[in-house]
Short mmCIF file of C-alpha atoms in Angstrom, two decimals:
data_model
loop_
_atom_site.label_atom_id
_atom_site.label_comp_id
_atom_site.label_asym_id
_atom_site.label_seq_id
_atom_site.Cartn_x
_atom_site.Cartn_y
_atom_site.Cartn_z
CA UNK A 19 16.29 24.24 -15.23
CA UNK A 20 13.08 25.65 -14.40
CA UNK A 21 10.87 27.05 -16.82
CA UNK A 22 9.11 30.79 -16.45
CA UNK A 23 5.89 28.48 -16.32
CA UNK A 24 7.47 26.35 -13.31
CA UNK A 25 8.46 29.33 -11.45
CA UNK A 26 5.32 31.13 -11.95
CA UNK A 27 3.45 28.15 -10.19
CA UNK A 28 5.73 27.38 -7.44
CA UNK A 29 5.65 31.39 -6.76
CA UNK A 30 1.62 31.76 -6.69
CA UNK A 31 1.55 28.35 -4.63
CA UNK A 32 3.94 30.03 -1.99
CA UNK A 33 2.40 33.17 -1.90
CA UNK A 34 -1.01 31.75 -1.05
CA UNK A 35 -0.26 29.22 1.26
CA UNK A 36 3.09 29.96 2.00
CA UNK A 37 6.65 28.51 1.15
CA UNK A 38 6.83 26.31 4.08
CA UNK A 39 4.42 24.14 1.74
CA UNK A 40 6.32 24.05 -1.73
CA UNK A 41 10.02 22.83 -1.85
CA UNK A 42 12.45 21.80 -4.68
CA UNK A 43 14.57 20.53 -2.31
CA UNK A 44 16.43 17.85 -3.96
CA UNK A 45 16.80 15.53 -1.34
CA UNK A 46 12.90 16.21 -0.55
CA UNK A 47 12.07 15.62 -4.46
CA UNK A 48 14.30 12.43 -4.07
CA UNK A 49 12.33 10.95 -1.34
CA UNK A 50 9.03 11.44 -3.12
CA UNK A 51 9.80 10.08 -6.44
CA UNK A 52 8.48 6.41 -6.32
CA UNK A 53 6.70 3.90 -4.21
CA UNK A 54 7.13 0.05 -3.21
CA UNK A 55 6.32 -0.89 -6.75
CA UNK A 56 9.58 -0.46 -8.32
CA UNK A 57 7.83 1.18 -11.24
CA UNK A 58 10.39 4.35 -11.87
CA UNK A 59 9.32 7.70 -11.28
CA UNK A 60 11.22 10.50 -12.13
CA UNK A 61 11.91 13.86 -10.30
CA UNK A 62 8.99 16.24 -9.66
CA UNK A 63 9.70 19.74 -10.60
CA UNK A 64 8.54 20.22 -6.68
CA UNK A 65 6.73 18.81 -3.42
CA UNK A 66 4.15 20.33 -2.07
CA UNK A 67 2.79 19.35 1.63
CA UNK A 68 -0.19 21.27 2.68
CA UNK A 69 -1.16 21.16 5.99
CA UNK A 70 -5.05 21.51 5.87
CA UNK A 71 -7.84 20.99 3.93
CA UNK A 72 -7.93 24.71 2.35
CA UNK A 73 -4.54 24.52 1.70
CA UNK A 74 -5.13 21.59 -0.73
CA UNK A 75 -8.05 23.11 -1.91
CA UNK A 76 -5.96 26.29 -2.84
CA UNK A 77 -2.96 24.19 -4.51
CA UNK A 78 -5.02 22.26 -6.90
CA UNK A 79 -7.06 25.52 -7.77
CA UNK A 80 -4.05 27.27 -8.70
CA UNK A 81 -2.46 23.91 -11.08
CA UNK A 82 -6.14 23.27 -12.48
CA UNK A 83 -5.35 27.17 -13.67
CA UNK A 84 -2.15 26.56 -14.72
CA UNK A 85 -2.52 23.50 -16.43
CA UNK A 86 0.03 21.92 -13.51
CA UNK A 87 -0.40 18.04 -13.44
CA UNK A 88 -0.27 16.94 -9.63
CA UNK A 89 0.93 13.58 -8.22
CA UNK A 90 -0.94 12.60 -5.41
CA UNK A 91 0.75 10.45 -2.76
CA UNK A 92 -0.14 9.15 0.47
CA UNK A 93 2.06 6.65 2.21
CA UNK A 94 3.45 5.58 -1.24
CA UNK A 95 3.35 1.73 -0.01
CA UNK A 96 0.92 1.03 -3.65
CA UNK A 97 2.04 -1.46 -5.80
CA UNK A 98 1.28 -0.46 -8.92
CA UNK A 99 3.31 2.91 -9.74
CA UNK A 100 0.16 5.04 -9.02
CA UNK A 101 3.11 7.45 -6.53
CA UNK A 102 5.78 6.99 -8.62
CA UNK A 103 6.19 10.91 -10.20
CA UNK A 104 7.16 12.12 -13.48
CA UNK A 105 9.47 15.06 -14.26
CA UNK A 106 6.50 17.67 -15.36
CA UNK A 107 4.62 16.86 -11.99
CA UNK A 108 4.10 18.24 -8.73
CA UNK A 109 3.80 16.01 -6.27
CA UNK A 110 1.50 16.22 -3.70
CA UNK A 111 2.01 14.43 -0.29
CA UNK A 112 -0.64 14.60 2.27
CA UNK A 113 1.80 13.29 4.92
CA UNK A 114 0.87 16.37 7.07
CA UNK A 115 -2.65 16.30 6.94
CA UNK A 116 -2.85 13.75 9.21
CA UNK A 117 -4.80 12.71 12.58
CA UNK A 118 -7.87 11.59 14.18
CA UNK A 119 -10.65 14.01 14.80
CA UNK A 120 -13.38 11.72 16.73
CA UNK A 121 -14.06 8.18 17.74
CA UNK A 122 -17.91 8.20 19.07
CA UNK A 123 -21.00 6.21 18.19
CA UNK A 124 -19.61 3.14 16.24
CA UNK A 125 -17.52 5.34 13.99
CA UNK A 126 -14.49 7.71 13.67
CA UNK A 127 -13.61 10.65 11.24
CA UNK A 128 -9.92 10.89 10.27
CA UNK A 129 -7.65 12.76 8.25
CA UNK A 130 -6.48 11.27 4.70
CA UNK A 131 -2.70 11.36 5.41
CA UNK A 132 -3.02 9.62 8.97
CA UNK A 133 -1.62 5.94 8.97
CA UNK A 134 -3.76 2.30 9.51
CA UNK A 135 -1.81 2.01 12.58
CA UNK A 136 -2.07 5.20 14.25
CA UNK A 137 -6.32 4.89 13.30
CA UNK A 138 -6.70 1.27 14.47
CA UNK A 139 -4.81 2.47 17.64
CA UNK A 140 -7.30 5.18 18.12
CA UNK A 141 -10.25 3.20 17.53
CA UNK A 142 -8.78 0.17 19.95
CA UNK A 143 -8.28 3.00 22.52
CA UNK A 144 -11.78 3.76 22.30
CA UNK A 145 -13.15 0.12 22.50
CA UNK A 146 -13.71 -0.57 18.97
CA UNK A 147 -11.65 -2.05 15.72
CA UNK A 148 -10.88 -0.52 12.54
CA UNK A 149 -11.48 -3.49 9.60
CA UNK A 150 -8.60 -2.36 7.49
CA UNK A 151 -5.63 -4.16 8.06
CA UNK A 152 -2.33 -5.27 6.07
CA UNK A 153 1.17 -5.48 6.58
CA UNK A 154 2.18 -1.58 5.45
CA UNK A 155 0.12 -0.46 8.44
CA UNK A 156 2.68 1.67 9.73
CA UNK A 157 3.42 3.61 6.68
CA UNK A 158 0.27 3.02 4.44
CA UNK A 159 -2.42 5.99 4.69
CA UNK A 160 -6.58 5.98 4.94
CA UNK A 161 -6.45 8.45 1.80
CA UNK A 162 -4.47 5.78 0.28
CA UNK A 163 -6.37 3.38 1.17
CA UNK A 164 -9.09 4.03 0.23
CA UNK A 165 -7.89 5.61 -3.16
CA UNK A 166 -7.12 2.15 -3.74
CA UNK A 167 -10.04 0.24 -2.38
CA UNK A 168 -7.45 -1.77 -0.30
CA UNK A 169 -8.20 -5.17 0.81
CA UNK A 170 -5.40 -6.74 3.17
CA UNK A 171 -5.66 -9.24 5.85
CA UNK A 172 -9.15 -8.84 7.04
CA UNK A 173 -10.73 -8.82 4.15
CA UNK A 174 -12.86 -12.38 4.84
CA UNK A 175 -14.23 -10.53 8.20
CA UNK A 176 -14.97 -6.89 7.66
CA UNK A 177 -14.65 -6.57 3.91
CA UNK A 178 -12.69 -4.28 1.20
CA UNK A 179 -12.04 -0.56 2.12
CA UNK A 180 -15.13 0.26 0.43
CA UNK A 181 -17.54 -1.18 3.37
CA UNK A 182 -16.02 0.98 5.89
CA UNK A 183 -16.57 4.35 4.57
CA UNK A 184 -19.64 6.11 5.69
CA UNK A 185 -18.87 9.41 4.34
CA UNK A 186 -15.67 11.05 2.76
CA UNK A 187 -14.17 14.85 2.06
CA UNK A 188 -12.84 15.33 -1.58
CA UNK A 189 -10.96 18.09 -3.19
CA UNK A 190 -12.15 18.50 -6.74
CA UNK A 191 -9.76 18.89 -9.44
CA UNK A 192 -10.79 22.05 -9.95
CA UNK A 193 -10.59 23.40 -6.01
CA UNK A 194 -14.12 22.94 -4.77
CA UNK A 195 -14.41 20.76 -2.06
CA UNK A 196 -16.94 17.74 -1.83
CA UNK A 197 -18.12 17.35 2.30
CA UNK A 198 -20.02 14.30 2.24
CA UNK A 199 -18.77 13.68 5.86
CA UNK A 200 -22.22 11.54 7.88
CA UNK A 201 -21.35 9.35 10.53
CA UNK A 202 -24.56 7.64 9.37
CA UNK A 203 -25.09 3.94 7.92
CA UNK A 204 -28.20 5.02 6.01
CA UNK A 205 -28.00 7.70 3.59
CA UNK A 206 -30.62 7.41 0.66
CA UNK A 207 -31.17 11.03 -0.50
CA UNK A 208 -29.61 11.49 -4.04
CA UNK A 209 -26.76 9.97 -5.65
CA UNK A 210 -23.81 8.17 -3.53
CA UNK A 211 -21.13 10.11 -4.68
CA UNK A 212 -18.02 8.88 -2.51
CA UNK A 213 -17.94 5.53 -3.76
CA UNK A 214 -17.31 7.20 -7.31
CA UNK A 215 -13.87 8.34 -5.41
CA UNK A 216 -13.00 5.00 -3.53
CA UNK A 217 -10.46 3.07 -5.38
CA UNK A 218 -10.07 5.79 -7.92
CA UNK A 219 -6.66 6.21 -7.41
CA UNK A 220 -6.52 9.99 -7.04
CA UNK A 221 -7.47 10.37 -10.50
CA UNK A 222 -11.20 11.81 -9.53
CA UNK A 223 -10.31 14.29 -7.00
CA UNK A 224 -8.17 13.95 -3.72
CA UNK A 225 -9.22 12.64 -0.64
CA UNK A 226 -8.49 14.62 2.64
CA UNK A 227 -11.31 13.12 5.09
CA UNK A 228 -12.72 9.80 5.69
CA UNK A 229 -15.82 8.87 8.24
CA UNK A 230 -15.12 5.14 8.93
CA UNK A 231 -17.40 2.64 10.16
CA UNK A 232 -16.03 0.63 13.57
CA UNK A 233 -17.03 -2.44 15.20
CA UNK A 234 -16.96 -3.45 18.81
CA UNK A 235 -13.51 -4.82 20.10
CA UNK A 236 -13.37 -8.42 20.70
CA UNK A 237 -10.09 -8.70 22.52
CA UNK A 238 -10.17 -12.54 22.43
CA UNK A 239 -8.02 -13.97 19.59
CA UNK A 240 -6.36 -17.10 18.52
CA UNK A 241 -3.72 -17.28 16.15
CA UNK A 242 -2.74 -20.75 14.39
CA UNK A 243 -0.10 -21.81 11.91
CA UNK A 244 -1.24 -24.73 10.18
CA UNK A 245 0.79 -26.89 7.72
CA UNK A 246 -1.54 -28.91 4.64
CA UNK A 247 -0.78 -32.38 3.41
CA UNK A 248 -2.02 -31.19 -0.30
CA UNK A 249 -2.14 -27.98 -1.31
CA UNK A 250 -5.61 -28.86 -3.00
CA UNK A 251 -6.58 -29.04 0.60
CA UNK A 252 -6.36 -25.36 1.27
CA UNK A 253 -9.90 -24.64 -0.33
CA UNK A 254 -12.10 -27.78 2.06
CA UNK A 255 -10.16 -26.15 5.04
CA UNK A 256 -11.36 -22.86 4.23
CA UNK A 257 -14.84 -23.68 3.58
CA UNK A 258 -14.58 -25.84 7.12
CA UNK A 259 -13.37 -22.40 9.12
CA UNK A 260 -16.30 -20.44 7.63
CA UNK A 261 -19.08 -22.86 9.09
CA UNK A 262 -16.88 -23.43 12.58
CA UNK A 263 -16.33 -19.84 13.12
CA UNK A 264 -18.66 -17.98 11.05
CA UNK A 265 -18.06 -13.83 11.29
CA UNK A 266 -15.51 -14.82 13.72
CA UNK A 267 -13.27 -15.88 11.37
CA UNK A 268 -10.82 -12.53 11.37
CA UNK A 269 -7.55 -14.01 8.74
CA UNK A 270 -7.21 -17.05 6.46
CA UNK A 271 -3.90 -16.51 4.84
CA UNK A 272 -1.74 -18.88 2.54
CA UNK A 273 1.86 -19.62 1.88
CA UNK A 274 3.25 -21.55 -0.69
CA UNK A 275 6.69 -23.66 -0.14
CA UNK A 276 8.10 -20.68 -2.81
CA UNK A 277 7.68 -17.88 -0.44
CA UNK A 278 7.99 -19.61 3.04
CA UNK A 279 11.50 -21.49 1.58
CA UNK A 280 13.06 -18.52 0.00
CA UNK A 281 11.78 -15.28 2.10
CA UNK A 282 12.73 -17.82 5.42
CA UNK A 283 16.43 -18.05 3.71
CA UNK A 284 16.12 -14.28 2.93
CA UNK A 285 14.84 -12.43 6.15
CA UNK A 286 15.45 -12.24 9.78
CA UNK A 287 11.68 -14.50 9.51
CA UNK A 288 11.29 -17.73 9.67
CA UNK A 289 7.99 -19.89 10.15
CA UNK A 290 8.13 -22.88 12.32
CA UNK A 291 6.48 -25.63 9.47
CA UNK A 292 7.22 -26.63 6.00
CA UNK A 293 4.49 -28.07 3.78
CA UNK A 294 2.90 -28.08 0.57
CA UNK A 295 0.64 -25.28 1.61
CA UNK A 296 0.88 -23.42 4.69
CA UNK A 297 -1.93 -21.21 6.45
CA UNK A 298 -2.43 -18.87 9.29
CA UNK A 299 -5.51 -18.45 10.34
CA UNK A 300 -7.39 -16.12 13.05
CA UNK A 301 -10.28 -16.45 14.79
CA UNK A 302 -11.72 -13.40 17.35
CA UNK A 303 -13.80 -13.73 19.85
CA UNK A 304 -14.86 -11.76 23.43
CA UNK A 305 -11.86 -14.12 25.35
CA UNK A 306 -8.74 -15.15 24.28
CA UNK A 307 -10.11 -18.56 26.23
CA UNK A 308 -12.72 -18.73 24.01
CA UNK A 309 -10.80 -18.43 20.54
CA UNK A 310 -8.12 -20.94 21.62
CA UNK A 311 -11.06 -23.44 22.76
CA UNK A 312 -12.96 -22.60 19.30
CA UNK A 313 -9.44 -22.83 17.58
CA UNK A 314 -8.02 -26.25 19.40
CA UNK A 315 -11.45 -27.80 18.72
CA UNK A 316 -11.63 -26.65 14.89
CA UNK A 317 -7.41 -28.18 14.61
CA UNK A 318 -8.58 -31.41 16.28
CA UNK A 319 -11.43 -32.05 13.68
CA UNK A 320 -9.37 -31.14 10.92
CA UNK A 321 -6.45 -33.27 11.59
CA UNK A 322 -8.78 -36.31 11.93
CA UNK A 323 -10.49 -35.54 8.60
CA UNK A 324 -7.35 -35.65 7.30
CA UNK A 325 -7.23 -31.81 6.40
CA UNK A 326 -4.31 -30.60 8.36
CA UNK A 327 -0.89 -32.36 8.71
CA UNK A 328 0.03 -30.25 11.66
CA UNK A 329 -0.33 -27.03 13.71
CA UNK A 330 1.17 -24.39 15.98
CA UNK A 331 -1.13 -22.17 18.03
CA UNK A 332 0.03 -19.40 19.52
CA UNK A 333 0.31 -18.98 23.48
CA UNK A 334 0.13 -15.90 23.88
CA UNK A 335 0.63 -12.15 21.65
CA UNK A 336 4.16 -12.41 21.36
CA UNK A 337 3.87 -15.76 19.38
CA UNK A 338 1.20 -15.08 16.98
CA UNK A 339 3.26 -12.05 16.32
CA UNK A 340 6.19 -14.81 15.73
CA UNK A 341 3.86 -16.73 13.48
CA UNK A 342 2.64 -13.98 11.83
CA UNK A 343 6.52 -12.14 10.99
CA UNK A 344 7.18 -14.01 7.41
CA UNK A 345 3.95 -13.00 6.09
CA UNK A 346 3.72 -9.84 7.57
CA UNK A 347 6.97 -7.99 7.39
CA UNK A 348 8.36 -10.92 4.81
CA UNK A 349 7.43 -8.39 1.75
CA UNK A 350 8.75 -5.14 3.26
CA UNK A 351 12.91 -7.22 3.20
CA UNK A 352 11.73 -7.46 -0.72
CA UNK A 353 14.33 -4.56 -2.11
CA UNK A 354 17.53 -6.14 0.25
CA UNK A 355 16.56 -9.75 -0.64
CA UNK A 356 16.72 -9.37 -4.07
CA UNK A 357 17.76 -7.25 -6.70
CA UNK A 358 14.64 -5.92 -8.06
CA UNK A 359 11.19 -7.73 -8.20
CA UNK A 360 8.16 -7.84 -10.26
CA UNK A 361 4.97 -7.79 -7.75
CA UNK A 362 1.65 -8.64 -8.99
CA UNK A 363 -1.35 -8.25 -7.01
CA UNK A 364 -4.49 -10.60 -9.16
CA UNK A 365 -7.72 -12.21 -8.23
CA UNK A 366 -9.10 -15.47 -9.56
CA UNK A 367 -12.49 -17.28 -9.38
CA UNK A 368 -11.93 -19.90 -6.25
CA UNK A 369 -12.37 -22.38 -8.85
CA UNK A 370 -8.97 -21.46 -10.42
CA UNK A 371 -6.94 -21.27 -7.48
CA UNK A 372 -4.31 -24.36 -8.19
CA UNK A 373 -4.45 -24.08 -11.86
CA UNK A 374 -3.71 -20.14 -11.52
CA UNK A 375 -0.99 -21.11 -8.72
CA UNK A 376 0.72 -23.49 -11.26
CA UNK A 377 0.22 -21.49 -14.40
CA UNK A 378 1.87 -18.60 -12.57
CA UNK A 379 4.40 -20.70 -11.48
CA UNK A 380 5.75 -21.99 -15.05
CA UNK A 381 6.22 -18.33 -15.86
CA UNK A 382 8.56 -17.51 -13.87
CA UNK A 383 10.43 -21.32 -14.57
CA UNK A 384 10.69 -20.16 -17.88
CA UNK A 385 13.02 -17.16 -17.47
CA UNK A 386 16.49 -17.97 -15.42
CA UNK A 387 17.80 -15.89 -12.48
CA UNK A 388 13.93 -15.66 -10.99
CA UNK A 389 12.29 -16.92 -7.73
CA UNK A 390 8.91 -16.86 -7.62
CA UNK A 391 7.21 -15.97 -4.41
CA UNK A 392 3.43 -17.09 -3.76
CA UNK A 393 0.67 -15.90 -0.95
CA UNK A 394 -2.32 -14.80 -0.86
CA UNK A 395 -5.58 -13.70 1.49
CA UNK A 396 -7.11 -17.08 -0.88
CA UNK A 397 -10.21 -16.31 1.26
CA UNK A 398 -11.44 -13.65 -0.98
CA UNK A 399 -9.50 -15.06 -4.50
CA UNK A 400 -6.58 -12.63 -3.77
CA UNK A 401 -3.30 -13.81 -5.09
CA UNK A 402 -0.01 -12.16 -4.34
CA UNK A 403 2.32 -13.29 -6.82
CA UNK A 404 6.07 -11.81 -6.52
CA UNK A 405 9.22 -12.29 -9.09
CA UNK A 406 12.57 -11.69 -7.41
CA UNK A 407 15.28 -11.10 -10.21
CA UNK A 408 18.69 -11.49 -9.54
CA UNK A 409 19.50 -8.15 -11.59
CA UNK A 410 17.03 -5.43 -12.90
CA UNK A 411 16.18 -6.53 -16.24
CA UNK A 412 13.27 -4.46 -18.12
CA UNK A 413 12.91 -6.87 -21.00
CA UNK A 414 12.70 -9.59 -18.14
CA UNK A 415 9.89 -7.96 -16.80
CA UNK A 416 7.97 -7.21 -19.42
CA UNK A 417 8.11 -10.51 -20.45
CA UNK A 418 6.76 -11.77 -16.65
CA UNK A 419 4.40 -9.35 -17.10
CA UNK A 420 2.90 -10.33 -20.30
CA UNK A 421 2.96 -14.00 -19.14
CA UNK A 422 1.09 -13.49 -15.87
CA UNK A 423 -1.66 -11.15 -17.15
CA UNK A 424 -2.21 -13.67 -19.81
CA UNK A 425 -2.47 -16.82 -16.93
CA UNK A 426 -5.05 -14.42 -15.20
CA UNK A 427 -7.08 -13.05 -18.04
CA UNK A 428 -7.67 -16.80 -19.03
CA UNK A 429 -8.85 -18.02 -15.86
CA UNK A 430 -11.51 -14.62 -15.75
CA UNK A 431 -9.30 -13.30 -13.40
CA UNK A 432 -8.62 -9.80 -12.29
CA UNK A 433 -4.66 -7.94 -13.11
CA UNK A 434 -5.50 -6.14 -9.58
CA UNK A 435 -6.97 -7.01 -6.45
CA UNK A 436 -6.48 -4.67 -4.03
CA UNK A 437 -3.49 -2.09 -5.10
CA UNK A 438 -5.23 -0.58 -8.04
CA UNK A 439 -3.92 0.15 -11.80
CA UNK A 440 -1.92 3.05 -11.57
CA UNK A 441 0.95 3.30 -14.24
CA UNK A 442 2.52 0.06 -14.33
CA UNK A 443 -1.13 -2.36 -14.75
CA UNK A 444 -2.58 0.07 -17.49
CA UNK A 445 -1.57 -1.32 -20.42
CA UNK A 446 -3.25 -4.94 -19.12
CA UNK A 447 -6.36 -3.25 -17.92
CA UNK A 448 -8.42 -4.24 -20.95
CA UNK A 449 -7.68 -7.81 -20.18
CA UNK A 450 -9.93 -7.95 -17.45
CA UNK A 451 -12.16 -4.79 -18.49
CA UNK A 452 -14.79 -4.55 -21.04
CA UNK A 453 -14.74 -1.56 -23.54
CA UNK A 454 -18.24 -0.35 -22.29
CA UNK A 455 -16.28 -0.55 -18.77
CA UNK A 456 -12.86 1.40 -20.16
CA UNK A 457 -15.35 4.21 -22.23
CA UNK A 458 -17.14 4.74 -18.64
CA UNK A 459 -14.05 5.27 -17.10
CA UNK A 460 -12.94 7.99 -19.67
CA UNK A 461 -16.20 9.51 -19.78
CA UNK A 462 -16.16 10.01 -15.88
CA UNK A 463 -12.45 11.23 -15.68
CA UNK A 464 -13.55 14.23 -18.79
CA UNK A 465 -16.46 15.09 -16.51
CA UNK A 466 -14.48 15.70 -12.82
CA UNK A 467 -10.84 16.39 -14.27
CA UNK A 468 -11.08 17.60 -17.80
CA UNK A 469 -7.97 19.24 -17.82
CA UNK A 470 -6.21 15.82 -16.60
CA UNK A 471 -4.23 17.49 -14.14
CA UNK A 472 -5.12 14.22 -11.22
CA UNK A 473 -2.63 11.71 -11.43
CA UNK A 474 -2.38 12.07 -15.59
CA UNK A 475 -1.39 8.81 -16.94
CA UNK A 476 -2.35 6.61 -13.74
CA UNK A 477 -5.71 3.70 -14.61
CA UNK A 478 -7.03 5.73 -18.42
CA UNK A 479 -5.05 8.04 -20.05
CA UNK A 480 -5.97 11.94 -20.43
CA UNK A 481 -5.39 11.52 -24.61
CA UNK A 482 -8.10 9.01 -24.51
CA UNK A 483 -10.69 11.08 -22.66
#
């Protein structure tokens, strides 16, 4: 039932912006309740969807009055629980602030609720390429993101989220609005103050505009599928692409037999080679003659250094989309191909890699009725690491958990790579975070939300700050 308090907000949120932009619609709250983390949310007292900047501006004025915590979602594709809602919450979609404003001079300004795909398309249109990339594009927002400082497939070319953003537009927690928006590369006058609010998670303020660095389309590319004799291999080959290609060298991605074996058995996907390691790798350049000579010549050294056991490379679009299916849509089929999973996103020192791969592995050995799944972007230490269960088990998880985070923290790893803390890492952050680190973090959530009404209980908690 909803409280005098509850109706009081929804009824001042309606009245200024109007009640096309508040619902408690129960099949609207339903939809908005979680993301692909399987961390579970419970039902928001309400959804709001503004529809332009002002209109977020004016929501979050009138909760930071009330006291109103806010849930702030984008494309709710995060695995870490960071969009997963709780019942005292409002959540706050930004599906429908959404588009792209300009493409001109190297760079493009875009609203936060727009999705990777519909921005890469606009900068491709334009004759240049957006650097973020991963498989969620469709769904997966800019806000989000960069919220989240996400990394994804590109990573080894163009870098995390974080070195695309020239400028950003945040809504404060207590209504004001933050324009930093300059389409410029070189900005030295005063503090940088939007990197404080990439991969923040919402919890800072609430991003509704992003200027994004581009870079000229090269609309050459050669996709390979490579199969390794010894997984140990995977790190020489990787080192060899860098000096062959250099900056051309777009995606280095790994498979291990786990994930290639069972998501192949799982999913509409299949990959054409089986091997102790397998890789996909891209390589860009101004002709797709020119990648696939680059590519065939790189293959041909390799296999006679004894690096690579064998190869596919694509013909043509079509089949690098083939080779590229398992990996790409492979973790989207996670919620039909098993019963629940338990999804860890880490990073280790390069160093680590097989030791971390193997630790990681007797984990999930240890508990029956698991499969582990493991991939990574091993080009920048990211390591996806994915428990199916055969039936939701909490205790089962926790125990995973516990046992993974532990693998990582000894290795000087990191419990999140690219999808941020949110809810379900937060009890593990101090595992890879200092306390001076963790009492920073506090400090700077008091100073720009010291009502905690940003994504309460996501990365630090209010209590503690």
């Amino acid at each position: 039932m909803n409280t005098p308090h509850t109706q009081d907000i929804l009824a001042a949120i309606a009245d200024e912006v109007g009640a096309d932009q508040i619902t408690v619609d129960a099949d609207a709250l339903a939809r908005h309740t979680d993301d692909w983390s399987g961390f579970p949310g419970e039902t928001p007292k309400a959804l709001a969807r503004p529809r332009t900047v002002a209109d977020v501006a004016s929501i979050v004025r009138l909760c930071h009055e009330a006291d109103q915590p806010l849930a702030v979602q984008g494309g709710r594709t995060g695995l870490a629980g960071g969009a997963s809602t709780r019942r005292h919450e409002i959540a706050l979609s930004l599906d429908r602030l959404n588009g792209v404003e300009w493409v001109r001079d190297g760079a493009m300004q875009v609203f936060a609720g727009t999705s990777i795909a519909s921005a890469q398309d606009a900068a491709e249109a334009a004759g240049h390429s957006l650097g973020i990339d991963f498989g969620a594009r469709g769904t997966a927002t800019i806000g989000g993101a960069i919220a989240t400082n996400a990394g994804g497939l590109r990573v080894i070319e163009t870098g995390m989220t974080r070195a695309q953003i020239l400028g950003l537009e945040v809504v404060l927690a207590d209504g004001r609005v933050l324009s930093e928006l300059t389409p410029m590369v070189k900005v030295n006058s005063g503090f940088d103050l939007k990197h404080l609010f990439v991969g923040s998670e919402g919890a800072l303020g609430i991003i509704t505009r992003a200027v994004l660095a581009l870079s000229p389309l090269r609309a050459g590319l050669a996709t390979a599928a490579i199969a390794l004799h010894r997984a140990d291999d995977a790190l020489p080959v990787l080192t060899a692409a860098r000096r062959a290609f250099g900056p051309d060298l777009a995606a280095f991605e790994a498979m291990w037999p786990d994930y290639v074996t069972t998501m192949s058995a799982r999913t509409p996907f299949d990959f054409p080679l089986r091997a102790p390691l397998c890789l996909i790798i891209e390589v860009r350049a101004a002709t797709d003659e020119g990648a696939r000579t680059r590519m065939e010549e790189f293959l041909e050294e390799s296999a006679h250094k004894g690096l690579v056991a064998d190869a596919v490379l694509a013909a043509s679009l079509d089949q690098a989309r083939t080779l590229w299916a398992l990996r790409d849509e492979g973790p989207a089929a996670y919620g039909t191909a098993f019963a629940a999973i338990v999804p860890f996103d880490v990073s280790v020192p390069s160093v680590h890699l097989h030791e971390a791969v193997a630790g990681l592995a007797r984990v999930a050995e240890a508990f029956p009725g698991t499969h582990p799944l493991t991939y990574g972007h091993i080009g920048d230490q990211n390591l996806h690491f994915v428990v199916g269960l055969d039936a939701p088990d909490d205790g089962l998880k926790r125990a995973i958990e516990a046992g993974v985070y532990d693998v990582v923290a000894r290795l000087d790893g990191a419990v999140s790579a690219e999808h941020g803390i949110g809810q379900s890492k937060k009890a593990y952050l101090p595992l890879t975070r200092g306390p001076v680190a963790l009492s920073l973090m506090r400090d700077l959530k008091h100073m720009f939300d010291p009502k905690g009404i940003l994504n309460r209980g996501r990365v630090v908690d209010i209590a503690d700050a």
